[in-house]
Short mmCIF file of C-alpha atoms in Angstrom, two decimals:
data_model
loop_
_atom_site.label_atom_id
_atom_site.label_comp_id
_atom_site.label_asym_id
_atom_site.label_seq_id
_atom_site.Cartn_x
_atom_site.Cartn_y
_atom_site.Cartn_z
CA MET A 1 -56.34 25.94 -49.80
CA LYS A 2 -55.36 22.31 -50.13
CA ILE A 3 -53.01 21.08 -47.38
CA PRO A 4 -50.27 18.68 -48.59
CA PHE A 5 -50.72 15.16 -47.26
CA LYS A 6 -47.23 15.04 -45.61
CA THR A 7 -47.91 18.29 -43.75
CA LEU A 8 -51.28 17.03 -42.56
CA LEU A 9 -49.73 13.75 -41.41
CA PHE A 10 -47.01 15.56 -39.43
CA CYS A 11 -49.61 17.78 -37.73
CA LEU A 12 -51.69 14.76 -36.82
CA LEU A 13 -48.57 13.09 -35.36
CA LEU A 14 -47.81 16.12 -33.21
CA THR A 15 -51.42 16.27 -32.07
CA SER A 16 -51.37 12.60 -31.11
CA ILE A 17 -48.40 13.04 -28.78
CA THR A 18 -49.73 16.27 -27.22
CA PRO A 19 -51.38 14.56 -24.21
CA VAL A 20 -48.02 13.07 -23.23
CA PHE A 21 -45.41 15.65 -24.19
CA ALA A 22 -46.89 19.04 -25.01
CA GLN A 23 -48.59 19.55 -21.66
CA GLU A 24 -45.24 20.74 -20.37
CA ASN A 25 -42.12 21.85 -22.18
CA ARG A 26 -39.74 19.27 -20.69
CA LEU A 27 -38.96 17.26 -23.82
CA HIS A 28 -36.65 18.85 -26.36
CA ALA A 29 -35.70 17.63 -29.80
CA ILE A 30 -31.96 17.71 -30.50
CA GLU A 31 -31.36 18.47 -34.14
CA TYR A 32 -27.62 17.87 -34.60
CA LEU A 33 -25.10 15.21 -33.63
CA ALA A 34 -21.76 15.96 -35.32
CA PRO A 35 -19.42 17.93 -33.01
CA ASN A 36 -18.84 20.66 -35.60
CA ASP A 37 -22.55 21.29 -36.11
CA PRO A 38 -24.11 24.44 -34.61
CA ILE A 39 -24.80 24.22 -30.87
CA GLU A 40 -27.87 26.48 -30.79
CA ASP A 41 -30.13 23.44 -30.64
CA LEU A 42 -28.76 22.86 -27.13
CA ASP A 43 -29.79 26.30 -25.81
CA PHE A 44 -32.56 24.69 -23.77
CA LEU A 45 -29.85 23.26 -21.45
CA SER A 46 -29.42 26.69 -19.91
CA ASP A 47 -32.90 26.33 -18.39
CA TYR A 48 -31.82 23.27 -16.44
CA PHE A 49 -28.12 23.84 -15.66
CA GLN A 50 -28.20 27.37 -14.25
CA GLU A 51 -27.51 26.19 -10.69
CA THR A 52 -25.54 23.10 -11.73
CA THR A 53 -21.81 22.88 -11.00
CA ILE A 54 -21.31 19.19 -11.85
CA VAL A 55 -22.89 17.38 -14.81
CA GLY A 56 -22.47 13.60 -14.91
CA ALA A 57 -23.05 12.55 -18.53
CA GLY A 58 -23.53 8.80 -18.74
CA GLU A 59 -23.62 6.22 -21.49
CA ALA A 60 -25.68 3.04 -21.87
CA THR A 61 -22.74 1.29 -23.55
CA HIS A 62 -19.01 1.99 -23.57
CA GLY A 63 -18.90 1.72 -27.36
CA THR A 64 -21.51 4.02 -28.90
CA LYS A 65 -20.44 6.72 -31.35
CA ASP A 66 -23.64 8.73 -30.94
CA PHE A 67 -23.21 9.02 -27.15
CA PHE A 68 -19.61 10.17 -27.53
CA GLN A 69 -20.40 12.77 -30.17
CA MET A 70 -23.31 14.14 -28.16
CA LYS A 71 -21.16 14.45 -25.04
CA HIS A 72 -18.60 16.34 -27.12
CA ARG A 73 -21.34 18.77 -28.20
CA ILE A 74 -22.73 19.17 -24.68
CA PHE A 75 -19.30 19.84 -23.19
CA LYS A 76 -18.58 22.36 -25.94
CA TYR A 77 -21.87 24.09 -25.15
CA LEU A 78 -21.26 24.11 -21.40
CA VAL A 79 -17.75 25.54 -21.83
CA THR A 80 -18.73 28.30 -24.24
CA GLN A 81 -22.14 29.16 -22.78
CA GLN A 82 -22.15 28.08 -19.12
CA GLN A 83 -18.51 28.65 -18.04
CA PHE A 84 -17.67 24.98 -17.39
CA ASN A 85 -13.90 24.58 -17.19
CA VAL A 86 -13.10 20.97 -16.24
CA PHE A 87 -13.58 17.68 -18.09
CA ALA A 88 -13.26 14.54 -15.94
CA ILE A 89 -13.36 11.07 -17.45
CA GLU A 90 -13.64 7.49 -16.19
CA ALA A 91 -10.00 6.80 -17.12
CA ASN A 92 -6.75 6.51 -15.18
CA PHE A 93 -5.34 9.69 -13.66
CA GLY A 94 -1.82 9.02 -14.95
CA ASN A 95 -2.77 8.50 -18.60
CA VAL A 96 -4.92 11.62 -18.66
CA LEU A 97 -2.20 13.76 -17.06
CA ALA A 98 -0.35 13.55 -20.36
CA ILE A 99 -3.48 14.60 -22.28
CA ASN A 100 -3.82 17.61 -19.98
CA ASP A 101 -0.27 18.59 -20.93
CA PHE A 102 -1.34 18.49 -24.57
CA ILE A 103 -4.50 20.58 -24.23
CA THR A 104 -2.81 23.18 -21.99
CA LYS A 105 0.74 23.32 -23.37
CA GLY A 106 0.63 21.52 -26.72
CA ILE A 107 3.02 18.80 -25.48
CA GLY A 108 2.74 15.45 -27.24
CA ASP A 109 0.91 13.83 -30.15
CA PRO A 110 -2.89 13.74 -29.53
CA TYR A 111 -3.34 10.51 -31.49
CA GLU A 112 -0.73 8.68 -29.42
CA LEU A 113 -2.05 10.15 -26.17
CA VAL A 114 -5.64 9.10 -26.81
CA TYR A 115 -4.54 5.71 -28.12
CA ASN A 116 -2.67 5.22 -24.82
CA ILE A 117 -5.45 6.53 -22.56
CA GLY A 118 -5.50 3.16 -20.82
CA PHE A 119 -8.98 1.89 -21.75
CA TRP A 120 -9.91 0.81 -25.28
CA THR A 121 -13.35 2.31 -24.64
CA PHE A 122 -11.91 5.82 -24.85
CA SER A 123 -9.19 5.14 -27.44
CA THR A 124 -11.55 6.26 -30.18
CA PHE A 125 -11.73 8.77 -33.00
CA GLU A 126 -14.62 10.46 -31.15
CA VAL A 127 -12.52 11.12 -28.04
CA LEU A 128 -9.59 12.22 -30.23
CA GLU A 129 -11.78 14.86 -31.88
CA LEU A 130 -12.85 16.10 -28.45
CA VAL A 131 -9.23 16.35 -27.23
CA LYS A 132 -8.28 18.29 -30.38
CA TRP A 133 -11.15 20.71 -29.78
CA MET A 134 -10.02 21.27 -26.18
CA ARG A 135 -6.54 22.12 -27.40
CA GLU A 136 -7.93 24.46 -30.06
CA TYR A 137 -10.06 26.21 -27.44
CA ASN A 138 -7.12 26.66 -25.06
CA THR A 139 -4.77 28.16 -27.65
CA THR A 140 -6.66 31.47 -27.45
CA LYS A 141 -6.91 31.52 -23.65
CA LYS A 142 -4.64 32.71 -20.86
CA PRO A 143 -3.40 29.85 -18.61
CA GLU A 144 -5.82 30.82 -15.86
CA ASP A 145 -8.76 30.67 -18.30
CA GLN A 146 -7.93 27.33 -19.91
CA ILE A 147 -9.99 24.18 -19.53
CA HIS A 148 -8.39 21.12 -17.92
CA ILE A 149 -8.92 17.38 -18.25
CA TYR A 150 -8.49 14.82 -15.46
CA GLY A 151 -8.77 11.06 -15.16
CA LEU A 152 -10.84 9.89 -12.21
CA ASP A 153 -9.97 6.21 -12.15
CA ILE A 154 -7.56 4.61 -9.71
CA GLN A 155 -6.85 1.14 -11.07
CA ASN A 156 -3.43 1.55 -12.70
CA PRO A 157 -0.47 3.23 -10.93
CA ILE A 158 2.05 2.58 -13.74
CA PRO A 159 1.34 5.69 -15.88
CA VAL A 160 0.99 7.76 -12.70
CA ALA A 161 4.52 6.82 -11.61
CA GLN A 162 5.84 7.52 -15.12
CA ASN A 163 4.21 10.95 -15.30
CA LEU A 164 5.20 11.75 -11.72
CA ARG A 165 8.82 11.29 -12.75
CA ASN A 166 8.31 13.32 -15.96
CA ILE A 167 6.79 16.28 -14.11
CA LEU A 168 9.47 16.27 -11.42
CA GLU A 169 12.31 16.15 -13.95
CA ARG A 170 10.66 18.83 -16.09
CA ASN A 171 10.65 21.08 -13.02
CA ASN A 172 14.31 20.36 -12.18
CA TYR A 173 13.63 18.20 -9.14
CA ASN A 174 16.76 16.25 -8.21
CA LEU A 175 15.72 12.59 -8.24
CA SER A 176 18.18 10.20 -6.60
CA ASP A 177 19.01 6.81 -8.08
CA ALA A 178 16.88 5.24 -5.35
CA ASP A 179 13.95 7.50 -6.29
CA ILE A 180 14.19 6.54 -9.97
CA SER A 181 14.48 2.86 -9.06
CA THR A 182 11.32 3.09 -6.94
CA LEU A 183 9.31 4.79 -9.68
CA MET A 184 10.53 2.38 -12.37
CA ALA A 185 9.57 -0.59 -10.16
CA PHE A 186 5.92 0.25 -10.80
CA ASP A 187 6.33 -1.06 -14.36
CA ASP A 188 6.00 -4.55 -12.86
CA PHE A 189 3.14 -3.66 -10.49
CA PHE A 190 0.65 -6.17 -11.90
CA LYS A 191 3.24 -8.96 -11.94
CA MET A 192 3.98 -8.57 -8.23
CA ASN A 193 2.62 -10.71 -5.43
CA SER A 194 1.21 -9.12 -2.27
CA LYS A 195 4.56 -9.27 -0.45
CA GLU A 196 6.37 -7.51 -3.31
CA ARG A 197 3.69 -4.83 -3.51
CA LYS A 198 3.97 -4.25 0.22
CA ALA A 199 7.74 -3.74 -0.13
CA LEU A 200 7.21 -1.32 -3.02
CA LYS A 201 4.64 0.61 -1.02
CA ALA A 202 7.17 1.03 1.82
CA LYS A 203 9.79 2.37 -0.61
CA PHE A 204 7.24 4.71 -2.17
CA LYS A 205 6.25 6.08 1.25
CA LYS A 206 9.93 6.82 1.90
CA PHE A 207 10.19 8.59 -1.47
CA LYS A 208 7.09 10.69 -0.71
CA LYS A 209 8.52 11.69 2.68
CA SER A 210 11.73 12.81 1.01
CA TYR A 211 9.80 14.75 -1.66
CA SER A 212 7.64 16.47 0.95
CA LYS A 213 10.72 17.68 2.86
CA LYS A 214 12.47 18.96 -0.27
CA SER A 215 9.24 20.52 -1.53
CA ILE A 216 8.93 22.58 1.63
CA ASP A 217 12.62 23.50 1.88
CA LYS A 218 13.86 24.04 -1.69
CA PHE A 219 11.54 22.91 -4.48
CA GLN A 220 9.76 25.97 -5.88
CA ILE A 221 7.02 25.23 -8.42
CA PRO A 222 3.65 26.79 -9.37
CA SER A 223 0.79 25.89 -7.04
CA TYR A 224 -1.16 24.15 -9.84
CA THR A 225 1.79 21.86 -10.62
CA ARG A 226 2.30 21.22 -6.92
CA GLY A 227 -1.33 20.14 -6.71
CA LEU A 228 -0.91 17.71 -9.62
CA LEU A 229 2.16 16.18 -7.99
CA SER A 230 0.39 15.85 -4.65
CA HIS A 231 -2.52 14.04 -6.26
CA ALA A 232 -0.18 11.78 -8.24
CA PHE A 233 1.10 10.48 -4.90
CA THR A 234 -2.49 10.09 -3.69
CA SER A 235 -3.49 8.26 -6.87
CA ILE A 236 -0.73 5.69 -6.43
CA PHE A 237 -1.75 5.04 -2.83
CA GLN A 238 -5.35 4.66 -4.07
CA ALA A 239 -4.15 1.95 -6.47
CA PHE A 240 -2.47 0.09 -3.61
CA LYS A 241 -5.69 0.30 -1.60
CA TRP A 242 -7.74 -0.85 -4.63
CA GLN A 243 -5.63 -3.98 -5.01
CA LYS A 244 -5.84 -4.72 -1.30
CA LYS A 245 -9.59 -4.15 -1.14
CA ASN A 246 -10.24 -6.51 -4.07
CA LYS A 247 -10.30 -5.05 -7.55
CA LEU A 248 -13.82 -6.42 -8.10
CA ASN A 249 -15.19 -4.13 -5.38
CA MET A 250 -16.70 -1.55 -7.71
CA HIS A 251 -18.21 0.50 -4.90
CA HIS A 252 -14.81 1.18 -3.39
CA ARG A 253 -13.69 2.35 -6.83
CA ASP A 254 -16.68 4.72 -7.06
CA LYS A 255 -15.97 6.10 -3.59
CA LEU A 256 -12.37 6.90 -4.57
CA MET A 257 -13.50 8.50 -7.84
CA ALA A 258 -15.84 10.72 -5.81
CA GLU A 259 -12.90 11.72 -3.61
CA ASN A 260 -11.02 12.64 -6.78
CA ILE A 261 -13.84 14.96 -7.83
CA GLN A 262 -13.48 16.73 -4.48
CA TRP A 263 -9.73 17.04 -5.09
CA ILE A 264 -10.40 18.61 -8.52
CA ILE A 265 -12.68 21.20 -6.90
CA ASP A 266 -9.96 22.01 -4.35
CA GLN A 267 -7.26 22.07 -7.06
CA GLU A 268 -9.10 24.34 -9.48
CA LYS A 269 -10.08 27.97 -9.20
CA GLN A 270 -13.11 29.12 -7.27
CA GLY A 271 -16.34 28.68 -9.22
CA THR A 272 -15.13 25.58 -11.08
CA LYS A 273 -17.76 23.63 -13.01
CA ILE A 274 -17.11 20.01 -13.93
CA PHE A 275 -18.37 17.79 -16.76
CA ILE A 276 -17.95 14.06 -16.01
CA TRP A 277 -17.85 11.37 -18.71
CA GLY A 278 -18.63 7.85 -17.49
CA HIS A 279 -21.06 4.95 -17.67
CA ASN A 280 -24.69 5.38 -16.60
CA SER A 281 -24.19 2.96 -13.72
CA HIS A 282 -21.41 5.09 -12.21
CA LEU A 283 -23.17 8.44 -12.67
CA SER A 284 -26.66 7.44 -11.55
CA SER A 285 -27.54 9.19 -8.30
CA ARG A 286 -28.74 5.92 -6.77
CA SER A 287 -27.00 2.73 -5.69
CA TYR A 288 -26.06 -0.02 -8.11
CA LEU A 289 -25.05 -3.61 -7.40
CA LEU A 290 -26.07 -3.02 -3.76
CA GLY A 291 -23.55 -0.23 -3.21
CA SER A 292 -23.12 3.53 -3.66
CA SER A 293 -22.29 4.83 -7.12
CA LEU A 294 -20.06 7.80 -7.89
CA GLY A 295 -23.24 9.75 -8.64
CA LYS A 296 -24.76 8.86 -5.27
CA HIS A 297 -21.65 10.13 -3.48
CA LEU A 298 -21.87 13.35 -5.50
CA ARG A 299 -25.57 13.78 -4.70
CA ARG A 300 -24.83 13.42 -0.98
CA ALA A 301 -21.99 15.94 -1.17
CA TYR A 302 -23.39 18.52 -3.58
CA GLY A 303 -27.15 18.02 -3.59
CA SER A 304 -28.97 19.61 -6.52
CA GLU A 305 -25.72 21.12 -7.83
CA TYR A 306 -25.08 17.64 -9.29
CA TYR A 307 -27.11 16.79 -12.41
CA ALA A 308 -27.20 13.09 -13.36
CA LEU A 309 -27.76 12.90 -17.12
CA GLY A 310 -28.45 9.39 -18.38
CA PHE A 311 -28.18 8.21 -21.98
CA SER A 312 -30.55 5.60 -23.42
CA PHE A 313 -31.40 4.06 -26.79
CA SER A 314 -34.02 1.82 -28.35
CA LYS A 315 -31.87 -0.11 -30.80
CA GLY A 316 -28.52 0.08 -32.51
CA THR A 317 -25.02 -1.22 -32.91
CA PHE A 318 -22.12 -0.77 -30.49
CA THR A 319 -18.48 -1.78 -29.99
CA ALA A 320 -17.53 -4.21 -27.21
CA ILE A 321 -15.18 -7.08 -26.41
CA ASP A 322 -16.66 -10.35 -27.61
CA ALA A 323 -16.49 -12.40 -24.40
CA GLU A 324 -16.43 -15.67 -26.34
CA ARG A 325 -13.69 -14.75 -28.81
CA ASN A 326 -11.84 -12.13 -26.71
CA MET A 327 -11.76 -9.59 -29.52
CA LEU A 328 -13.24 -6.18 -30.23
CA ARG A 329 -16.13 -6.11 -32.65
CA SER A 330 -19.52 -4.50 -33.17
CA PHE A 331 -22.81 -5.98 -32.00
CA LYS A 332 -26.45 -5.18 -32.63
CA ILE A 333 -29.16 -5.01 -29.99
CA GLU A 334 -32.81 -3.98 -29.77
CA SER A 335 -34.94 -3.83 -26.66
CA GLN A 336 -37.75 -6.36 -26.55
CA SER A 337 -39.17 -5.27 -23.21
CA PRO A 338 -42.80 -4.08 -22.98
CA THR A 339 -41.60 -1.51 -20.40
CA ASP A 340 -38.70 -0.16 -22.49
CA ILE A 341 -38.03 3.57 -22.03
CA GLY A 342 -38.06 3.87 -25.81
CA LEU A 343 -41.83 3.29 -25.83
CA VAL A 344 -42.13 6.66 -24.09
CA PHE A 345 -39.50 8.58 -26.05
CA ASP A 346 -40.19 7.04 -29.44
CA GLN A 347 -43.62 8.67 -29.51
CA SER A 348 -41.72 11.86 -30.32
CA PRO A 349 -40.90 12.50 -33.99
CA ALA A 350 -37.33 13.50 -33.04
CA SER A 351 -34.57 10.92 -33.47
CA ILE A 352 -32.70 12.38 -30.45
CA SER A 353 -34.55 13.84 -27.46
CA PHE A 354 -33.69 15.35 -24.10
CA MET A 355 -36.09 15.15 -21.19
CA ASP A 356 -35.67 16.86 -17.84
CA PHE A 357 -37.12 14.90 -14.90
CA ARG A 358 -36.70 17.46 -12.14
CA HIS A 359 -39.53 19.74 -13.21
CA LEU A 360 -42.12 17.30 -14.49
CA ASN A 361 -45.73 17.99 -13.49
CA LYS A 362 -46.55 15.16 -11.10
CA LYS A 363 -50.16 15.19 -12.33
CA SER A 364 -49.24 14.73 -15.97
CA ASP A 365 -49.59 11.54 -18.01
CA LEU A 366 -45.88 11.74 -18.77
CA TYR A 367 -44.95 11.66 -15.08
CA LYS A 368 -47.27 8.72 -14.50
CA GLN A 369 -45.57 6.80 -17.33
CA LEU A 370 -42.08 7.54 -16.05
CA LYS A 371 -42.89 6.92 -12.40
CA LYS A 372 -43.29 3.24 -13.22
CA LYS A 373 -40.28 0.99 -13.55
CA ARG A 374 -38.81 1.30 -17.03
CA THR A 375 -36.35 -0.92 -18.86
CA THR A 376 -33.09 0.37 -20.31
CA ILE A 377 -30.18 -1.35 -22.03
CA SER A 378 -26.92 -1.27 -20.08
CA ILE A 379 -23.66 -2.72 -21.46
CA GLY A 380 -20.08 -2.23 -20.26
CA SER A 381 -16.87 -2.99 -22.10
CA THR A 382 -17.66 -6.70 -22.64
CA TYR A 383 -20.61 -8.41 -24.31
CA HIS A 384 -21.75 -12.04 -24.24
CA LYS A 385 -24.78 -12.98 -26.31
CA LYS A 386 -26.12 -15.39 -23.68
CA TYR A 387 -26.46 -12.68 -21.01
CA HIS A 388 -29.34 -10.29 -20.46
CA TYR A 389 -28.47 -6.59 -20.76
CA GLU A 390 -31.86 -5.02 -20.07
CA PHE A 391 -32.42 -3.66 -16.57
CA THR A 392 -35.63 -2.36 -15.02
CA GLN A 393 -35.52 0.57 -12.62
CA LYS A 394 -37.34 3.73 -11.59
CA LEU A 395 -35.52 6.20 -13.80
CA LEU A 396 -36.92 9.25 -12.01
CA LYS A 397 -34.93 8.21 -8.94
CA HIS A 398 -31.71 7.49 -10.83
CA TYR A 399 -31.40 10.48 -13.17
CA ASP A 400 -32.29 14.16 -13.35
CA GLY A 401 -32.71 13.90 -17.10
CA ILE A 402 -32.14 11.59 -20.03
CA ILE A 403 -31.01 11.93 -23.63
CA HIS A 404 -32.62 9.21 -25.73
CA PHE A 405 -31.58 7.98 -29.17
CA LYS A 406 -33.89 5.97 -31.37
CA THR A 407 -30.96 4.37 -33.20
CA THR A 408 -27.22 4.28 -32.49
CA HIS A 409 -23.93 3.34 -34.16
CA PRO A 410 -20.64 1.81 -32.96
CA SER A 411 -17.71 3.91 -31.77
CA GLN A 412 -14.61 3.92 -33.95
CA VAL A 413 -11.60 2.53 -32.08
CA LEU A 414 -8.20 3.96 -33.00
CA PRO A 415 -5.92 1.46 -34.74
CA LYS A 416 -2.34 1.27 -33.46
CA ASN A 417 -0.96 2.29 -36.85
CA ARG A 418 -2.62 5.28 -38.46
#
């Protein structure tokens, strides 16, 4: 029988990568990317997440469509197959409170809510589709079985104060004129000098004391709502502390985000499992910029129950703020490093691959390749062509696994007018 040339070539390709990959079944091809595609190609995740209660899903840029769509698919899989029930995102607590109202109660317009999430990085069509799916999932569930979404970030108290007032009024809490004045004063938070912020903090402390007394004596609300209100107060005090500490102190920010994960665990029902969406640098289980990352705090607190899942790519386009022109646009990048992680992953015929690092055979060629320092691309919300965005690190120490894309595409930012 004559074997077709294409079939023979494919078999030869698989044979050629056998010494590296086929010695151990730790590399998995991911067939689909669109959120509505079947999720059966992700069944291998159950082998690695059985004991996991927190998955930190990173991203190598804040503006990559492929990363966002894949995280949508993974969260969908974890909810439906692994009983995950919380989605936490690197966005402000106050903005995301309103999105939680939408996915649990149907309150609000999802487009407007995602557009106003507080960071352009997440005001995208990809995140909007995820929020719509969460609402669709919850419509068939009892309140106690619904999934929730929380913002972890602590930088902006304005939407927290606004939503604090909304929740209190919705639950018939009697706000005094002084209370309303205090909450509305946060609208000018970023225009205030340190003396004005100190005065506002004193007024807010007084308001919290009054709320705490009324809450104990007269204010009867469900325990879940009470927990949200309590953390809204905490979130505002975190913002005061953030400003005082110096808003460029990223490690303090990561420490507070880790504290917010602990609050979520206390707030939610027993057995809660959390999916975190953030940048690779925050979710890595090692230090970055000479300080502890969110992921490192989680590793210390939860050990192997935390799974740090990095995202990498070899080349592609992405959305970012052009640092020279101060405008959003798409850029193109391709790694030129001889130690690029893509040189390992791109030997696979799959365009998207998952590799687990925890169970690699330390005697294998694959482990030896990955044990060395490898280069990955890492870009935040801003891009300047004169800067270098390739970083070399020992990936086995930073992540428990990686999803690698050979080629990527830019995220689609929501326009103000539909």
